[in-house]
Coordinates of C-alpha atoms and ligand atoms in Angstrom, one line a residue:
M282 CA 0.0 0.0 0.0
T283 CA 1.4 3.4 -0.9
P284 CA 2.1 5.4 2.3
T285 CA 0.4 8.8 2.7
D286 CA 2.5 11.9 3.0
A287 CA 2.0 11.9 6.7
E288 CA 3.1 8.2 6.9
R289 CA 6.2 9.0 4.8
A290 CA 7.2 11.9 7.0
A291 CA 6.7 9.7 10.1
A292 CA 8.7 6.9 8.6
L293 CA 11.6 9.2 7.7
A294 CA 11.5 10.9 11.1
A295 CA 11.6 7.5 12.9
L296 CA 15.0 6.6 11.3
P297 CA 18.1 6.9 13.3
G298 CA 20.0 10.1 12.8
A299 CA 16.9 11.8 11.2
P300 CA 17.3 15.5 10.5
P301 CA 14.7 18.0 11.6
P302 CA 11.5 17.8 9.5
G303 CA 11.8 19.5 6.2
T304 CA 15.6 19.4 6.1
S305 CA 17.8 17.1 4.1
R306 CA 20.0 14.4 5.8
P307 CA 23.7 15.1 5.3
V308 CA 25.4 12.0 4.1
I309 CA 28.9 10.8 3.1
L310 CA 29.0 7.8 0.7
D311 CA 32.0 5.6 1.2
C312 CA 32.1 3.2 -1.7
D313 CA 34.0 0.9 -4.2
P314 CA 32.3 1.6 -7.5
G315 CA 31.3 -1.0 -8.7
H316 CA 28.1 -1.2 -10.6
D317 CA 25.7 -1.2 -7.6
D318 CA 27.8 1.5 -5.9
A319 CA 27.2 3.6 -9.0
L320 CA 23.5 3.3 -8.6
A321 CA 23.7 4.1 -4.9
I322 CA 25.6 7.3 -5.8
L323 CA 22.9 8.2 -8.4
L324 CA 20.0 7.5 -6.0
A325 CA 21.6 9.6 -3.3
C326 CA 22.2 12.5 -5.7
A327 CA 18.6 12.3 -7.0
S328 CA 17.0 12.3 -3.6
P329 CA 15.9 15.6 -2.0
E330 CA 15.8 13.8 1.4
L331 CA 19.6 13.6 1.2
D332 CA 22.4 16.2 1.0
V333 CA 25.5 14.4 -0.4
L334 CA 28.4 16.0 1.3
A335 CA 31.1 13.8 -0.3
V336 CA 32.0 10.5 -1.9
T337 CA 35.0 8.7 -0.4
T338 CA 36.5 5.6 -2.0
V339 CA 38.0 2.4 -0.9
G340 CA 39.6 -0.6 -2.6
G341 CA 37.2 -3.5 -2.9
N342 CA 35.4 -4.4 -6.1
S343 CA 38.5 -3.1 -7.9
G344 CA 41.7 -1.3 -6.9
L345 CA 41.5 2.1 -5.3
A346 CA 42.6 4.0 -8.4
N347 CA 39.7 2.4 -10.3
T348 CA 37.1 2.9 -7.7
T349 CA 38.2 6.5 -7.3
R350 CA 38.2 7.1 -11.1
N351 CA 34.8 5.5 -11.3
A352 CA 33.3 7.7 -8.6
L353 CA 34.5 10.7 -10.5
R354 CA 33.1 9.4 -13.8
V355 CA 29.7 8.7 -12.3
L356 CA 29.5 12.1 -10.7
T357 CA 30.6 13.7 -14.0
L358 CA 27.8 11.8 -15.8
L359 CA 25.3 13.0 -13.2
G360 CA 26.5 16.6 -13.5
R361 CA 27.5 16.6 -9.8
T362 CA 31.2 17.7 -10.1
D363 CA 30.4 19.8 -7.0
V364 CA 30.5 16.7 -4.8
P365 CA 34.0 16.3 -3.5
V366 CA 35.7 12.9 -3.9
A367 CA 38.6 11.7 -1.7
A368 CA 40.4 8.4 -1.9
G369 CA 40.8 6.3 1.2
S370 CA 42.4 2.9 1.8
E371 CA 43.7 0.7 -0.9
R372 CA 43.6 -2.3 1.3
P373 CA 42.0 -3.7 4.4
L374 CA 43.4 -2.9 7.9
L375 CA 45.1 -6.3 8.2
R376 CA 44.0 -8.8 5.6
E377 CA 45.2 -9.5 2.1
P378 CA 42.5 -8.1 -0.3
L379 CA 40.6 -10.4 -2.5
V380 CA 40.0 -9.0 -6.0
Q381 CA 37.3 -10.5 -8.2
P382 CA 37.4 -8.7 -11.6
D383 CA 34.6 -11.0 -13.0
F384 CA 31.7 -9.1 -11.5
H385 CA 32.7 -5.5 -12.3
G386 CA 35.3 -6.0 -15.0
E387 CA 38.9 -4.8 -15.3
S388 CA 38.0 -1.1 -14.8
G389 CA 35.7 -1.9 -11.9
L390 CA 32.8 -0.4 -13.9
D391 CA 32.8 -2.1 -17.3
G392 CA 30.0 -2.3 -19.8
A393 CA 29.0 1.3 -20.6
D394 CA 30.1 4.5 -22.3
L395 CA 30.9 6.6 -19.2
P396 CA 32.4 10.0 -19.6
D397 CA 36.0 10.7 -18.5
A398 CA 36.2 12.3 -15.1
G399 CA 35.5 16.0 -15.4
F400 CA 37.2 16.8 -12.1
A401 CA 39.9 15.4 -9.8
A402 CA 39.8 13.8 -6.4
R403 CA 40.8 16.0 -3.5
S404 CA 44.4 15.7 -2.3
E405 CA 43.4 15.0 1.3
A406 CA 42.7 11.4 2.4
A407 CA 39.1 10.2 2.8
V408 CA 39.2 10.3 6.6
E409 CA 40.4 13.9 6.6
L410 CA 37.6 14.9 4.3
M411 CA 35.1 13.0 6.4
A412 CA 36.4 14.8 9.6
S413 CA 36.3 18.3 8.1
L414 CA 32.8 17.8 6.7
V415 CA 31.5 16.3 10.0
R416 CA 33.0 19.2 12.0
A417 CA 31.5 21.8 9.7
S418 CA 28.0 20.1 9.5
R419 CA 25.2 21.9 11.4
M420 CA 23.6 18.5 12.1
P421 CA 24.8 14.9 12.6
V422 CA 26.1 13.3 9.5
T423 CA 25.0 9.8 8.2
L424 CA 27.8 7.6 6.8
V425 CA 26.8 5.2 4.0
P426 CA 29.5 2.6 3.5
T427 CA 28.9 0.3 0.5
G428 CA 32.3 -1.3 0.3
P429 CA 34.8 -2.7 2.8
M430 CA 34.5 -0.5 5.9
T431 CA 38.2 0.3 6.3
N432 CA 37.8 4.1 5.8
V433 CA 34.9 4.3 8.3
A434 CA 36.8 2.3 10.9
L435 CA 39.9 4.5 10.4
F436 CA 37.8 7.6 10.7
L437 CA 36.2 6.4 14.0
R438 CA 39.6 5.5 15.4
A439 CA 41.4 8.7 14.2
F440 CA 38.6 11.1 15.3
P441 CA 36.9 9.7 18.4
S442 CA 35.7 13.1 19.4
L443 CA 33.6 13.2 16.2
R444 CA 31.8 9.9 16.9
D445 CA 28.8 11.7 18.4
R446 CA 28.5 13.9 15.3
I447 CA 27.6 10.7 13.3
G448 CA 23.9 10.2 13.6
A449 CA 23.7 6.9 11.9
I450 CA 25.5 4.4 9.6
S451 CA 23.5 3.0 6.7
L452 CA 25.6 0.2 5.4
M453 CA 25.5 -2.5 2.7
G454 CA 27.1 -5.6 4.2
G455 CA 26.7 -8.8 6.0
S456 CA 24.0 -11.4 6.0
L457 CA 21.9 -13.2 8.7
G458 CA 21.9 -16.2 6.3
A459 CA 24.4 -17.4 3.8
G460 CA 27.3 -15.4 2.5
N461 CA 28.4 -14.6 -1.1
T462 CA 32.2 -14.7 -0.6
T463 CA 32.3 -17.7 1.7
A464 CA 29.4 -19.8 2.9
S465 CA 29.4 -17.6 6.0
A466 CA 30.3 -14.1 4.9
E467 CA 29.3 -11.3 2.6
F468 CA 32.2 -9.6 0.6
N469 CA 32.3 -6.1 2.3
I470 CA 32.5 -7.7 5.7
W471 CA 34.7 -10.6 4.7
Q472 CA 37.2 -8.3 3.0
D473 CA 37.9 -6.3 6.2
P474 CA 36.3 -8.0 9.2
E475 CA 38.3 -6.0 11.7
A476 CA 37.0 -2.8 10.2
A477 CA 33.4 -4.1 10.3
A478 CA 33.8 -5.1 13.9
I479 CA 34.9 -1.6 14.8
V480 CA 31.9 -0.1 12.9
F481 CA 29.3 -2.5 14.5
G482 CA 30.9 -1.9 17.9
A483 CA 31.0 1.9 17.7
G484 CA 27.7 2.5 19.5
I485 CA 26.3 4.4 16.4
P486 CA 22.9 3.3 15.2
I487 CA 23.2 1.0 12.2
L488 CA 20.8 0.3 9.3
M489 CA 22.1 -2.9 7.8
A490 CA 21.3 -3.8 4.2
G491 CA 22.7 -7.4 4.1
L492 CA 22.3 -10.1 1.5
D493 CA 19.0 -11.1 3.2
V494 CA 17.4 -8.1 1.6
T495 CA 19.8 -7.1 -1.2
H496 CA 19.5 -10.5 -2.9
Q497 CA 15.8 -9.4 -3.4
A498 CA 17.0 -6.2 -5.2
L499 CA 17.4 -7.8 -8.6
V500 CA 17.3 -5.6 -11.7
L501 CA 15.1 -7.7 -14.0
P502 CA 15.1 -7.5 -17.9
G503 CA 11.9 -5.5 -17.8
D504 CA 13.7 -3.0 -15.5
V505 CA 16.6 -2.7 -17.9
D506 CA 14.1 -2.1 -20.7
R507 CA 12.6 0.7 -18.6
L508 CA 16.0 2.3 -18.2
D509 CA 16.6 2.1 -22.0
G510 CA 13.1 3.5 -22.5
L511 CA 13.9 6.7 -20.6
G512 CA 15.7 7.8 -23.9
T513 CA 18.4 9.6 -21.9
R514 CA 22.2 9.1 -21.8
T515 CA 22.0 8.3 -18.1
G516 CA 19.2 5.8 -18.7
R517 CA 21.2 4.1 -21.5
V518 CA 24.5 4.1 -19.5
F519 CA 22.8 2.4 -16.5
A520 CA 20.9 0.0 -18.7
D521 CA 24.3 -1.0 -20.2
L522 CA 25.9 -1.2 -16.7
M523 CA 23.1 -3.5 -15.5
R524 CA 23.4 -5.7 -18.6
F525 CA 27.1 -6.1 -17.9
F526 CA 26.5 -6.7 -14.1
A527 CA 24.0 -9.4 -15.0
I528 CA 26.5 -11.5 -17.0
H529 CA 28.4 -13.0 -14.1
H530 CA 25.3 -13.2 -11.8
R531 CA 23.4 -15.1 -14.4
A532 CA 26.4 -17.5 -14.9
R533 CA 27.0 -18.0 -11.2
Y534 CA 23.5 -17.9 -9.7
G535 CA 21.2 -18.4 -12.7
W536 CA 19.4 -15.2 -11.8
E537 CA 17.5 -13.1 -14.4
G538 CA 19.3 -10.0 -13.3
P539 CA 22.0 -8.6 -10.9
P540 CA 21.3 -7.5 -7.3
I541 CA 21.9 -3.8 -6.8
H542 CA 23.0 -4.4 -3.2
D543 CA 24.3 -0.9 -2.4
A544 CA 21.3 1.0 -3.6
V545 CA 19.3 -0.6 -0.8
A546 CA 21.5 1.2 1.8
V547 CA 20.5 4.5 0.3
A548 CA 16.9 3.6 -0.4
V549 CA 16.2 2.8 3.3
L550 CA 17.2 6.5 4.0
V551 CA 14.8 8.0 1.5
A552 CA 12.0 5.4 1.3
P553 CA 12.2 3.3 4.5
W554 CA 8.8 1.8 3.8
V555 CA 10.4 -0.3 1.0
V556 CA 12.6 -2.2 3.5
T557 CA 11.2 -4.3 6.3
R558 CA 13.7 -4.2 9.2
R559 CA 14.2 -6.0 12.4
A560 CA 16.1 -4.6 15.4
M561 CA 18.8 -6.8 16.9
R562 CA 22.4 -7.0 18.1
V563 CA 24.8 -7.7 15.3
D564 CA 28.5 -8.6 15.9
V565 CA 31.2 -9.6 13.4
E566 CA 33.4 -12.8 13.6
I567 CA 37.0 -11.8 13.1
D568 CA 38.4 -15.3 13.6
D569 CA 40.3 -16.8 10.7
G570 CA 38.2 -19.9 10.4
L571 CA 35.2 -20.9 8.4
T572 CA 33.1 -18.1 9.9
R573 CA 35.5 -15.2 9.2
G574 CA 33.5 -12.1 8.5
R575 CA 30.2 -13.6 9.5
T576 CA 27.6 -11.0 10.8
V577 CA 25.9 -12.8 13.7
G578 CA 22.4 -11.5 14.3
D579 CA 21.3 -12.0 17.9
E580 CA 17.6 -11.1 17.7
E581 CA 16.7 -12.8 21.0
G582 CA 19.3 -10.8 23.0
R583 CA 21.2 -13.9 24.2
S584 CA 24.5 -12.0 24.2
G585 CA 23.2 -9.4 26.6
R586 CA 24.9 -6.7 24.4
P587 CA 22.8 -3.7 23.4
V588 CA 20.8 -3.7 20.2
N589 CA 23.0 -1.9 17.6
A590 CA 21.3 -2.4 14.2
E591 CA 18.1 -2.5 12.3
V592 CA 18.6 -5.3 9.8
G593 CA 16.7 -5.4 6.4
V594 CA 14.9 -8.6 5.9
E595 CA 12.3 -7.9 3.2
L596 CA 12.2 -5.7 0.2
D597 CA 9.2 -4.3 -1.7
R598 CA 11.0 -4.9 -4.9
A599 CA 8.5 -3.2 -7.2
R600 CA 8.4 0.0 -5.2
F601 CA 12.2 -0.1 -4.7
M602 CA 12.8 -0.5 -8.5
D603 CA 10.3 2.3 -9.2
L604 CA 12.3 4.5 -6.8
V605 CA 15.6 3.7 -8.6
I606 CA 14.2 4.1 -12.1
D607 CA 12.5 7.4 -11.2
A608 CA 15.8 8.5 -9.8
V609 CA 17.6 7.7 -13.0
A610 CA 14.9 9.6 -14.9
T611 CA 15.9 12.8 -13.1
F612 CA 19.2 12.9 -15.0
A613 CA 19.8 13.8 -18.7
Ligands
RIB1402 O1 28.5 -8.3 -1.4 C1 28.0 -7.2 -2.1 C2 28.9 -6.0 -2.0 O2 30.2 -6.3 -2.4 C3 28.4 -4.8 -2.7 O3 28.7 -3.6 -2.0 C4 29.2 -4.9 -4.0 O4 29.4 -3.6 -4.6 C5 30.5 -5.4 -3.5 O5 31.2 -4.3 -3.0
CA1403 CA1 30.1 -1.9 -3.1

């Protein structure tokens, strides 16, 4: 059922870190573009509910040089060269990075005619840009990590006095059920489990878009046709990106289309009614064994540790996809 305006306002106000009514939520996207990260950036830039302060980049889907270049190219395509970009960590805090070029291609964002970057990344490191923007913000900032959480962990450790200026963390990562990198763990968490443990243990309210909900966020052939049907360059570019992103997912999972995991971490901030969430304690396994990087959801409170997350468990896929395609339609 479509929420009324009053229900929408109430749902947005009930989110952790919500800004005063009628104001946009300041966000910093920390990402590893990546096809689904690219759509997360687009959705954030298209949403009046959000004020995108910056995009910071991390190694993950591809090397840091690629993920940074891709963030610049996507923002150039969207006409948002006003959004500062700063590169962060090339590699996890401790672990050797796993690079899987199959899903996102050699560039990290293969498959479409993206413009060259029309501007350069800032010279300061991601954590420095995060700190300066959080200090300057008149209201608490929401961090939206959609890659390995190395930068966010380093920021929290380097600037402990700014922790209370972070109103919420809406992250893509983890899974209550099976993983996608091992049987136990989802990629963003598995890649840097120590960083994820720091984030989940920081005492900042978390909105978690894990595989339980993001594997429902499939871009089906009809959705790609809708993107093409927009008749715009942005529509065509993202249709092409989704066609590329589908190749490996179809081969590996037999799915009709790819899951745009990261866009769910943004969607929950602008249309929380599309994601059913359950509150629970979530902790991260940092052991080296079979369960490295597993996010353990303790919904019954057996651990005695305080609830730290709202975990997405169900997606209204049709409404979510309408939100995404309507966002793409706002760009030329
Ligand atoms: O496991 C999915 C996550 O890993 C997504 O963020 C995707 O972009 C990759 O980074
Ligand atoms: Ca990502």
